[in-house]
mmCIF file of C-alpha atoms in Angstrom:
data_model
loop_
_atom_site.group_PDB
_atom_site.id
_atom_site.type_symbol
_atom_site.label_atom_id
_atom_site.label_comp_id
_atom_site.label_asym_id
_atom_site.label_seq_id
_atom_site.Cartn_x
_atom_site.Cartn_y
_atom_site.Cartn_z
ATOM 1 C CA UNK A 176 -17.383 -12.281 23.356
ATOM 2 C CA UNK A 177 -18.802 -9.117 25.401
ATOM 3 C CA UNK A 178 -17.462 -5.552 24.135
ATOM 4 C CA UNK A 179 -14.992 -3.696 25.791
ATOM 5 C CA UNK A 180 -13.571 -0.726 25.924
ATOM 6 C CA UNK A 181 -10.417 0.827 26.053
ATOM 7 C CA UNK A 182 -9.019 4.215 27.491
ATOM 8 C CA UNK A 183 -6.357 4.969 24.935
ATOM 9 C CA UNK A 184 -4.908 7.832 26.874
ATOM 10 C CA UNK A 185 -3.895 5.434 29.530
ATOM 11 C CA UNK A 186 -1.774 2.979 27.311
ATOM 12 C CA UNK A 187 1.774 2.028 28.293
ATOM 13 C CA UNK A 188 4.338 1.075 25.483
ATOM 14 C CA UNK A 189 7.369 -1.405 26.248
ATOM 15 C CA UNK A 190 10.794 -1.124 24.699
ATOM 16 C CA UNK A 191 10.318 -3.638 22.094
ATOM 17 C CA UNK A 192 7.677 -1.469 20.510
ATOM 18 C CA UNK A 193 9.810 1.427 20.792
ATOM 19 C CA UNK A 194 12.382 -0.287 18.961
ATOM 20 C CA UNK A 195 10.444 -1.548 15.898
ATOM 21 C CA UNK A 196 8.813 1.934 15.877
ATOM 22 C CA UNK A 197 12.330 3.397 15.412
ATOM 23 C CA UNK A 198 13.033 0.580 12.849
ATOM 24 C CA UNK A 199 9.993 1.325 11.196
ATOM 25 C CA UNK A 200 10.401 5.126 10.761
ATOM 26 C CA UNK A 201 14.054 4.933 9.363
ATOM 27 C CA UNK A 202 13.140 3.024 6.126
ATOM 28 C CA UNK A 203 9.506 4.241 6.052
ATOM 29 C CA UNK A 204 9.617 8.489 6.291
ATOM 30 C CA UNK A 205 12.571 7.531 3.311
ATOM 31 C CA UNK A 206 10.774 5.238 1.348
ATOM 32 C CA UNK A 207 7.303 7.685 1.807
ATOM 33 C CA UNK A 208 9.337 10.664 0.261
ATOM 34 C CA UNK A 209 10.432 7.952 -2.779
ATOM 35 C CA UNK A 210 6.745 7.484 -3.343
ATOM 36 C CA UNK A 211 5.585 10.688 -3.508
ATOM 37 C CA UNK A 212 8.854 11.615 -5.715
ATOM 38 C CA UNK A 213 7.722 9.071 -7.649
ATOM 39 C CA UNK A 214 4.067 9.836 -8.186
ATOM 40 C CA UNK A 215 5.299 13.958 -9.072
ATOM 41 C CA UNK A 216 7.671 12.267 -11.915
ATOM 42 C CA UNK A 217 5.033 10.582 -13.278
ATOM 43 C CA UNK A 218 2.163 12.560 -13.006
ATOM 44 C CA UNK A 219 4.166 15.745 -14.558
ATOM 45 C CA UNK A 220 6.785 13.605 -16.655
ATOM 46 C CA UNK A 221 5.962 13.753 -20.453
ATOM 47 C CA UNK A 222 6.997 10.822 -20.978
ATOM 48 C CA UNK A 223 4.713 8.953 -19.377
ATOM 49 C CA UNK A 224 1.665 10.360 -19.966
ATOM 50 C CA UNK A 225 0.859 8.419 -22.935
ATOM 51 C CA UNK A 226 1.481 4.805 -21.566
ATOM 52 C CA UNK A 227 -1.456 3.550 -19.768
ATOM 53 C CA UNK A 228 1.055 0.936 -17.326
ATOM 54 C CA UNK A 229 2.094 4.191 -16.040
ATOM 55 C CA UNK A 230 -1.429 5.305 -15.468
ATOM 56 C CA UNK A 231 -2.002 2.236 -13.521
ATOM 57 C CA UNK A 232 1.644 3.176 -11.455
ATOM 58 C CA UNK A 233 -0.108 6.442 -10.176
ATOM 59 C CA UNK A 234 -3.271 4.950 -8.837
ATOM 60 C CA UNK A 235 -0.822 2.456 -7.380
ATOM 61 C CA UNK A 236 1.632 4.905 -5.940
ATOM 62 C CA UNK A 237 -1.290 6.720 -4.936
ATOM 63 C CA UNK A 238 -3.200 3.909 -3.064
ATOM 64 C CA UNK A 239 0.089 3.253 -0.769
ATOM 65 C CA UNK A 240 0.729 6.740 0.232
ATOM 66 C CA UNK A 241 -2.679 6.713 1.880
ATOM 67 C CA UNK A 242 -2.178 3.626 2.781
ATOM 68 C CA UNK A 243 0.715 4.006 4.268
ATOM 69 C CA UNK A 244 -0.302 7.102 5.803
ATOM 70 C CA UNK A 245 -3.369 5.302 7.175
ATOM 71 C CA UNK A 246 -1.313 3.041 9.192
ATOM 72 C CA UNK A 247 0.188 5.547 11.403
ATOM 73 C CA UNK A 248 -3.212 7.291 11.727
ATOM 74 C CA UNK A 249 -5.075 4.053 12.563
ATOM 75 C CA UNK A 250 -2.830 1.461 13.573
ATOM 76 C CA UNK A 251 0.834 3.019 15.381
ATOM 77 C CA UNK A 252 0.154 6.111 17.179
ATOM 78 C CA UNK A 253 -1.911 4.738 19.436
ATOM 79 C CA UNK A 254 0.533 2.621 20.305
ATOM 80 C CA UNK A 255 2.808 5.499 21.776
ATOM 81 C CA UNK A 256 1.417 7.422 25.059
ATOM 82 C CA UNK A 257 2.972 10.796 23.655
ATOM 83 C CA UNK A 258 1.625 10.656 20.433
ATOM 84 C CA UNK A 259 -2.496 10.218 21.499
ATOM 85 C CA UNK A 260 -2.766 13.641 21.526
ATOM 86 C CA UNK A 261 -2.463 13.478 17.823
ATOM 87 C CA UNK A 262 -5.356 11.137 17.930
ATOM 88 C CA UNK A 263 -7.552 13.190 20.038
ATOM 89 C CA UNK A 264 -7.418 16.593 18.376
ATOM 90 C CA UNK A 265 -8.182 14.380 14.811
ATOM 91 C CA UNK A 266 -11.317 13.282 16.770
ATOM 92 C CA UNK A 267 -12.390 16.258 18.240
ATOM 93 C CA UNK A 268 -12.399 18.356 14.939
ATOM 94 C CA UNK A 269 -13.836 15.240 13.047
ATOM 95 C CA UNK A 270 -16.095 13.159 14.946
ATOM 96 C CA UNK A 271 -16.042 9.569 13.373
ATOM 97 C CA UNK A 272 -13.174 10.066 11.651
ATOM 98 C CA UNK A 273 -10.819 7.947 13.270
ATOM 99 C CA UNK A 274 -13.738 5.173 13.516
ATOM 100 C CA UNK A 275 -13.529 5.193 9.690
ATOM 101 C CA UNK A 276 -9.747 5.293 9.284
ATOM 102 C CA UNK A 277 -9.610 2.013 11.574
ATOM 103 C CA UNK A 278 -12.072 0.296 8.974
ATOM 104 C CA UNK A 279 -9.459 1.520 6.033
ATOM 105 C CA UNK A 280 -6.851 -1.437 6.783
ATOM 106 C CA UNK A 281 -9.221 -3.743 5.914
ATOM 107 C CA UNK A 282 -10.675 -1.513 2.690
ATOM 108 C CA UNK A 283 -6.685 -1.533 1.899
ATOM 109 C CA UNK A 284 -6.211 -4.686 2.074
ATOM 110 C CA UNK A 285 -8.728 -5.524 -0.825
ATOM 111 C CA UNK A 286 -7.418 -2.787 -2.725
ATOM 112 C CA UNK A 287 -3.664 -3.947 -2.493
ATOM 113 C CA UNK A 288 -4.572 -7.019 -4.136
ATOM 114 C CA UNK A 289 -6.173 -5.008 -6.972
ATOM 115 C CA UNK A 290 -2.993 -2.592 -7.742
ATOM 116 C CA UNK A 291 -0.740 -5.774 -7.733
ATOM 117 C CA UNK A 292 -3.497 -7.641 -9.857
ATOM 118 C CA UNK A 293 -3.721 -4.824 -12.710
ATOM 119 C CA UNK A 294 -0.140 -4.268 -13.401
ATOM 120 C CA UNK A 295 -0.085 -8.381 -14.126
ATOM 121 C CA UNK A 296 -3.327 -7.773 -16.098
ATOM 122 C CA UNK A 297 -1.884 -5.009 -17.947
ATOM 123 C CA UNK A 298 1.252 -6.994 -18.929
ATOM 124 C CA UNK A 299 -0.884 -9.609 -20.218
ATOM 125 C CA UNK A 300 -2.996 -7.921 -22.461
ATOM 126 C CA UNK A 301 -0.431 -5.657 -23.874
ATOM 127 C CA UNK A 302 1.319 -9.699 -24.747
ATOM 128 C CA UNK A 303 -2.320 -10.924 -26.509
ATOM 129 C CA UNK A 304 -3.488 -7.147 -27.741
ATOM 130 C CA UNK A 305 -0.453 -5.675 -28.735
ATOM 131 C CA UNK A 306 -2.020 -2.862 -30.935
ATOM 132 C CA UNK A 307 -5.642 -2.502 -28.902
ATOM 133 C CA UNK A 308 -4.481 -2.950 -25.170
ATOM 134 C CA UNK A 309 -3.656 0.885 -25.030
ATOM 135 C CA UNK A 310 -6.915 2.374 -26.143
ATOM 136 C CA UNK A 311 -8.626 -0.199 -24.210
ATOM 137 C CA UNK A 312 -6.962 0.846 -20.985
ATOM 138 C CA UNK A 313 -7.027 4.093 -21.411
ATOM 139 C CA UNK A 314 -10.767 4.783 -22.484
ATOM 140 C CA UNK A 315 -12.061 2.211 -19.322
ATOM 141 C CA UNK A 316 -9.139 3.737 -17.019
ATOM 142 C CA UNK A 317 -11.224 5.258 -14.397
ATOM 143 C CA UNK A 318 -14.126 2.907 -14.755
ATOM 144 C CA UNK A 319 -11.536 0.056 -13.769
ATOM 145 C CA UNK A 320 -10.859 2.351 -10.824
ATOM 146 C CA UNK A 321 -14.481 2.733 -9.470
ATOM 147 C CA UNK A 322 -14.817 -1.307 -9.965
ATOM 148 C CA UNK A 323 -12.106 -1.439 -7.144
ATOM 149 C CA UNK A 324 -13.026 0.861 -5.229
ATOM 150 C CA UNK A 325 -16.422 -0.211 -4.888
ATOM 151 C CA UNK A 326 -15.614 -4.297 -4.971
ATOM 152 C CA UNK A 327 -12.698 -3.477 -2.056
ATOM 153 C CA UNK A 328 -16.037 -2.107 0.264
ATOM 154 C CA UNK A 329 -18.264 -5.113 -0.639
ATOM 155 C CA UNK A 330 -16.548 -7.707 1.859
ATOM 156 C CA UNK A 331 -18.083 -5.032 4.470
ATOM 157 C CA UNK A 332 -20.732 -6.737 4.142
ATOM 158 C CA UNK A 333 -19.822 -10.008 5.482
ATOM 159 C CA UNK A 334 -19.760 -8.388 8.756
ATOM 160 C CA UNK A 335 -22.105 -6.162 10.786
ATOM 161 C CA UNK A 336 -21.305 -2.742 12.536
ATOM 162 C CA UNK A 337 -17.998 -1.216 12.952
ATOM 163 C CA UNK A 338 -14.474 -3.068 14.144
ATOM 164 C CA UNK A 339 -13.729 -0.175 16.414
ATOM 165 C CA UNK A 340 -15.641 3.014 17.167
ATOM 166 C CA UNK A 341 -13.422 5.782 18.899
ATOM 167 C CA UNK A 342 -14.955 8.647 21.060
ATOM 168 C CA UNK A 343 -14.657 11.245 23.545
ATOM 169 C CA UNK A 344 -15.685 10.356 26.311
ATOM 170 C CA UNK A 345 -15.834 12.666 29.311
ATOM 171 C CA UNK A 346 -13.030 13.921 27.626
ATOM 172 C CA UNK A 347 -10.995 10.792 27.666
ATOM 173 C CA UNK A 348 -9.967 9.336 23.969
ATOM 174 C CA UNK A 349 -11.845 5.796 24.174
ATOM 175 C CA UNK A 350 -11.802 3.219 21.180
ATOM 176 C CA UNK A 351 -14.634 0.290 21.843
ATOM 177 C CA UNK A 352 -13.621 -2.852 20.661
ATOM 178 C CA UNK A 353 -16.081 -5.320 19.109
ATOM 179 C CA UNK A 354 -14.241 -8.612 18.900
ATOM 180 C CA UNK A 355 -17.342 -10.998 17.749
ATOM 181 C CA UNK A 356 -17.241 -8.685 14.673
ATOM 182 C CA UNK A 357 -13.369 -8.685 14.462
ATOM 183 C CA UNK A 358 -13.608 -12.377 14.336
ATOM 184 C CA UNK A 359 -15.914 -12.218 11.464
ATOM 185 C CA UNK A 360 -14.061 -9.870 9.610
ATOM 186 C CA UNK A 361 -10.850 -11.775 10.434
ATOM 187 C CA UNK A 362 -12.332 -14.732 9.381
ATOM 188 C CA UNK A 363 -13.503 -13.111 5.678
ATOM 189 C CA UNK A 364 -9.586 -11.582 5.625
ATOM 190 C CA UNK A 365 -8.396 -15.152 5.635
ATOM 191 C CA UNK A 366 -11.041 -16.582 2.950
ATOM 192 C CA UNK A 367 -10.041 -13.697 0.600
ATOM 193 C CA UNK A 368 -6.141 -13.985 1.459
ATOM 194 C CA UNK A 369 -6.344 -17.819 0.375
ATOM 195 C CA UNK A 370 -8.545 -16.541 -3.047
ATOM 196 C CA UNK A 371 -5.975 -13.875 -3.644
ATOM 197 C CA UNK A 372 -2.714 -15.798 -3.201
ATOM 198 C CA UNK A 373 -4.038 -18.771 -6.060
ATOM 199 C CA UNK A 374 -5.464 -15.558 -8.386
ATOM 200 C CA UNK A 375 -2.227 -13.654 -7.817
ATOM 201 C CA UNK A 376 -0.167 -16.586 -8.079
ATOM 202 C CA UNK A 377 -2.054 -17.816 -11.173
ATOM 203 C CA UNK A 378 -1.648 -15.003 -13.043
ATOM 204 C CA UNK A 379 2.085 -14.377 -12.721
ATOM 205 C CA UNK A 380 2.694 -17.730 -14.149
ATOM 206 C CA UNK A 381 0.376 -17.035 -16.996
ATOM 207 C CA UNK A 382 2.015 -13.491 -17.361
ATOM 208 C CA UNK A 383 5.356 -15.124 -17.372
ATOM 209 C CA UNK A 384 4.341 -17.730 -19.645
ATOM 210 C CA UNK A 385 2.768 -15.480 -22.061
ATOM 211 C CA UNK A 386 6.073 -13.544 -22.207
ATOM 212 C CA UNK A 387 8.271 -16.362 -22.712
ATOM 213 C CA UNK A 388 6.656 -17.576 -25.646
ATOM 214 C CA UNK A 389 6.126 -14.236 -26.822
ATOM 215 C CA UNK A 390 8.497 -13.862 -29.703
ATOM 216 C CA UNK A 391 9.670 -10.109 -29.834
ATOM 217 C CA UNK A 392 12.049 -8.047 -32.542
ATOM 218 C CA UNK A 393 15.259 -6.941 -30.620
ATOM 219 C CA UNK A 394 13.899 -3.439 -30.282
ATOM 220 C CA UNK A 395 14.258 -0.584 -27.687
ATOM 221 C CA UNK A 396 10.305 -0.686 -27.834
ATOM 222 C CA UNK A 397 10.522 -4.979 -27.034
ATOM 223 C CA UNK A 398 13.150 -3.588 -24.335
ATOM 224 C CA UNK A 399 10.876 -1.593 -22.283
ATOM 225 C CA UNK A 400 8.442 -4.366 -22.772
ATOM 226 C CA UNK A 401 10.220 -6.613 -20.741
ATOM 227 C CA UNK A 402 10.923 -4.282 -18.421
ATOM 228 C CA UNK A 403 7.801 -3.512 -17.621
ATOM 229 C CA UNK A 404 6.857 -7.047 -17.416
ATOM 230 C CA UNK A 405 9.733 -8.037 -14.921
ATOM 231 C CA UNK A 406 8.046 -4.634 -12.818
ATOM 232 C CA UNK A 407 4.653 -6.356 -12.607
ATOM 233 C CA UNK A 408 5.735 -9.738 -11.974
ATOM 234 C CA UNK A 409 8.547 -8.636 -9.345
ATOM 235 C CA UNK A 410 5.508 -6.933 -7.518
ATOM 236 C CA UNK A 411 3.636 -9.653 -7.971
ATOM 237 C CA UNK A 412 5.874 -11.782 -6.106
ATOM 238 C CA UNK A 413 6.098 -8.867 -3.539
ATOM 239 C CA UNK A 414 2.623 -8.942 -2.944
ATOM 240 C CA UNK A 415 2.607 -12.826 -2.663
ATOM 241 C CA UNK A 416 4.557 -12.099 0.541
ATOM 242 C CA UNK A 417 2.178 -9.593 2.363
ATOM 243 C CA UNK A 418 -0.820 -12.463 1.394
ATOM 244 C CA UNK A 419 1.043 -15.127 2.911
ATOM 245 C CA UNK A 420 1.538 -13.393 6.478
ATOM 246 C CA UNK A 421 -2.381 -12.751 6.188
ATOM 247 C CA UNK A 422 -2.797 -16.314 5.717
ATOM 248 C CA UNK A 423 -0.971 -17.732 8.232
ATOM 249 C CA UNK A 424 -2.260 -14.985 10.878
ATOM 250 C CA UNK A 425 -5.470 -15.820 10.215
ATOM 251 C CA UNK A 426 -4.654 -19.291 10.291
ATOM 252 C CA UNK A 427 -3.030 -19.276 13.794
ATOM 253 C CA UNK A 428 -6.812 -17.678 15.314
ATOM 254 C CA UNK A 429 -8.137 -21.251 14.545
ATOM 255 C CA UNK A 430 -5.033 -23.626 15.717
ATOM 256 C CA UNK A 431 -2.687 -21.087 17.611
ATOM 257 C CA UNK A 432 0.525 -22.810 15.752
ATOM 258 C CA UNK A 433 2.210 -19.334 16.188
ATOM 259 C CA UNK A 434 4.775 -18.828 18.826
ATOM 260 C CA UNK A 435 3.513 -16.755 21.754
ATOM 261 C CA UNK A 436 6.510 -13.768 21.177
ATOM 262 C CA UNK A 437 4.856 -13.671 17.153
ATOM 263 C CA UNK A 438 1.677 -13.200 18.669
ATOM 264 C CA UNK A 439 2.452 -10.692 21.112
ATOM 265 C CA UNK A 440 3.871 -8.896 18.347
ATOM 266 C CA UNK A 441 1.351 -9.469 15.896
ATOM 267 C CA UNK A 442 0.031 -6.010 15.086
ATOM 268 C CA UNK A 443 3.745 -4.831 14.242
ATOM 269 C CA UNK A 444 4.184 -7.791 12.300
ATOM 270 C CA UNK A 445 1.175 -7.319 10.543
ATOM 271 C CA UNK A 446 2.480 -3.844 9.919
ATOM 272 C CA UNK A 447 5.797 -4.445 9.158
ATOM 273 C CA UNK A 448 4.442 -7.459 6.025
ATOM 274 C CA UNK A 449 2.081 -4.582 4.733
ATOM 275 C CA UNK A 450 5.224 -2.091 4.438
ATOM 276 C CA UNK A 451 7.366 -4.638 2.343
ATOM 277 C CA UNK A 452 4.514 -4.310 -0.192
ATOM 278 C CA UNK A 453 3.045 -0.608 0.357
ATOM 279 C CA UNK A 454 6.915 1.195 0.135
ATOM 280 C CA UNK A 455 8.338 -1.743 -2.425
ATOM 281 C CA UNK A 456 7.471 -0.244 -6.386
ATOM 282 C CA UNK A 457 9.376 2.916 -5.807
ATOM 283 C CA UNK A 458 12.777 0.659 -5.488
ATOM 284 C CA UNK A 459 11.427 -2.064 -8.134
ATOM 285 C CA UNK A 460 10.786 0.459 -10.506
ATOM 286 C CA UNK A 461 14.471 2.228 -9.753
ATOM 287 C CA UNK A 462 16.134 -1.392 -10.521
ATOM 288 C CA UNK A 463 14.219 -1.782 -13.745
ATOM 289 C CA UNK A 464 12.580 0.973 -15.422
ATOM 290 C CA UNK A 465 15.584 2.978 -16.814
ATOM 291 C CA UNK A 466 13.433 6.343 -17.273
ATOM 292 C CA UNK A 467 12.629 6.617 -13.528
ATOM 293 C CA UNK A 468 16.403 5.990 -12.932
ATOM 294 C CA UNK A 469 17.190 8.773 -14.798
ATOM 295 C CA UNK A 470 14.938 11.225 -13.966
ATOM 296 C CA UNK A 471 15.357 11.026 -10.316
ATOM 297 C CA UNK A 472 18.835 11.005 -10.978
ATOM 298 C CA UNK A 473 18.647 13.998 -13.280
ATOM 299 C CA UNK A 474 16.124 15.597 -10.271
ATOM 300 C CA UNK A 475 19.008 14.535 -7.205
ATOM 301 C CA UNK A 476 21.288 16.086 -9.321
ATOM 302 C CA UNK A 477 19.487 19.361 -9.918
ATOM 303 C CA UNK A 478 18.496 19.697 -6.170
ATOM 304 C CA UNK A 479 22.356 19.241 -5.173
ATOM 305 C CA UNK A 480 22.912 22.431 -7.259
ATOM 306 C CA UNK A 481 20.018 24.163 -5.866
ATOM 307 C CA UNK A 482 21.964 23.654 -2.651
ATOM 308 C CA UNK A 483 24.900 24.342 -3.518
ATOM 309 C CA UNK A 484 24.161 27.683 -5.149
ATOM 310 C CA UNK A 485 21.969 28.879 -2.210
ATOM 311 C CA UNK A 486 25.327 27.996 0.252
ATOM 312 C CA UNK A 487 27.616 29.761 -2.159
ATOM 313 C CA UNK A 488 24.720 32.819 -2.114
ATOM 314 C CA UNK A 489 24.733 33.003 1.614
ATOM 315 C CA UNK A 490 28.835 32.936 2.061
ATOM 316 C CA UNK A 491 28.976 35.286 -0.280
ATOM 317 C CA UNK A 492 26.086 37.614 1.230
#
């Protein structure tokens, strides 16, 4: 398979596109502003700055804003005629740049099993170490961090060379495509999908067994327990669905089972299975973590008066 390259400035976009870019913008821009809420809470909430689960939350919520982020970067605006402009002034003020951000998918994609993996982890040795699991999480927290950081790269190396590389060329915005390396890369995306669906889906039954035979005093401390189990496990299953569509995608490159209209869509597919797990903990922690509930309650609340007072100010004035 010979290299070729593409002149993004001259791409067309069909109304089908148009329409899932419209779909994708009216849950994601909310669901983006829910995350970042989220990670402010946190970070600054007092609350939650002894509990090393919520630790873990931030680097979570803080991998899927750039993630998410990433995708629109990388992935969607090149898809839109109107919007390359974007794309060229990024690589004209940082050369490379958008070379590396179309690498970052597949850095994510390691990663996202990692943030799913560690809340699971998490619950499970807070179940077996009730009274060490704390100090042991939070002494090794950023030393867990740089593990995944540095493991998500490693699968580079199963590959050679970049995916993509995107220049200026006689100043046209060109992206060369490298498919014999795609294929490789594709084809170490679907080994690792298959490895992370059985871990994932191993330890969610083990975290869900450990709990049920966990016998715990009716407490308001065994209350946010649970709750913080049926958070990990929830986005455990969450994740199990993102895994799957990486499976079977890289499943139909080998015996094309796919319909042709899925595959002619694939890249928004693919993008629309990595949003049900990058913009999901923001609404799994609203349905069970009662402190989030209220303090984005309490901070909806205080922003409506904000309002309020500034309209009264300004009929008044």
């Amino acid at each position: 398979m010979e290299n070729f390259t593409v002149f993004m400035e001259n791409v067309t976009v069909d109304s089908t596109t148009e329409i899932l870019t419209y779909i994708q913008l009216s849950y994601g821009v909310p669901s983006f502003i829910q995350m970042v809420l989220y990670f402010f809470i946190i970070l600054f909430g007092k609350k939650y700055k002894k509990s090393s689960f919520y630790r873990l939350v931030l680097f979570d919520l803080c991998t899927n804003i750039f993630v998410y982020a990433n995708t629109w970067i990388a992935i969607r605006l090149e898809m839109h005629p109107s919007m390359i402009f974007i794309l060229k002034a990024v690589e004209y003020y940082i050369p490379g740049l958008l070379t590396a951000l179309k690498y970052f998918p597949y850095w994510f994609f390691h990663m996202h099993f990692w943030t799913a993996a560690l809340l699971t982890i998490h619950r499970m040795t807070s179940i077996a170490f009730p009274y060490a699991y704390e100090n042991f999480w939070n002494r090794y927290f950023w030393g867990v961090v740089l593990l995944c950081c540095v493991y998500s790269h490693a699968p580079k190396y199963l590959w050679t060379a970049w995916l993509y590389q995107v220049n200026i060329w006689n100043g046209q915005l060109v992206c060369v495509n490298f498919p014999g390396t795609l294929k490789a890369a594709i084809n170490v995306v679907a080994a690792f999908s298959v490895t992370y669906f059985c871990l994932n889906l191993a330890l969610g039954l083990s975290c869900a067994r450990m709990a049920s035979r966990k016998i715990e005093a009716t407490s308001s401390k065994s209350n946010i327990k649970k709750k913080l189990n049926r958070i990990a496990l929830t986005y455990s299953v969450v994740y199990t669905a993102e895994v799957i569509w990486s499976v079977l995608n890289a499943a139909n490159g080998f015996w094309n089972f796919l319909p042709a209209f899925f595959v002619k869509l694939n890249t928004n597919l693919l993008v629309f299975a990595s949003d049900l797990f990058t913009l999901s903990l923001p609404f799994i922690m609203l349905i069970f973590d009662t402190n989030i509930r209220q303090d984005v309650f309490e901070w909806c609340r205080r922003t409506r008066q904000v309002s309020q007072q500034g309209t009264t100010v300004f009929v008044s004035h």
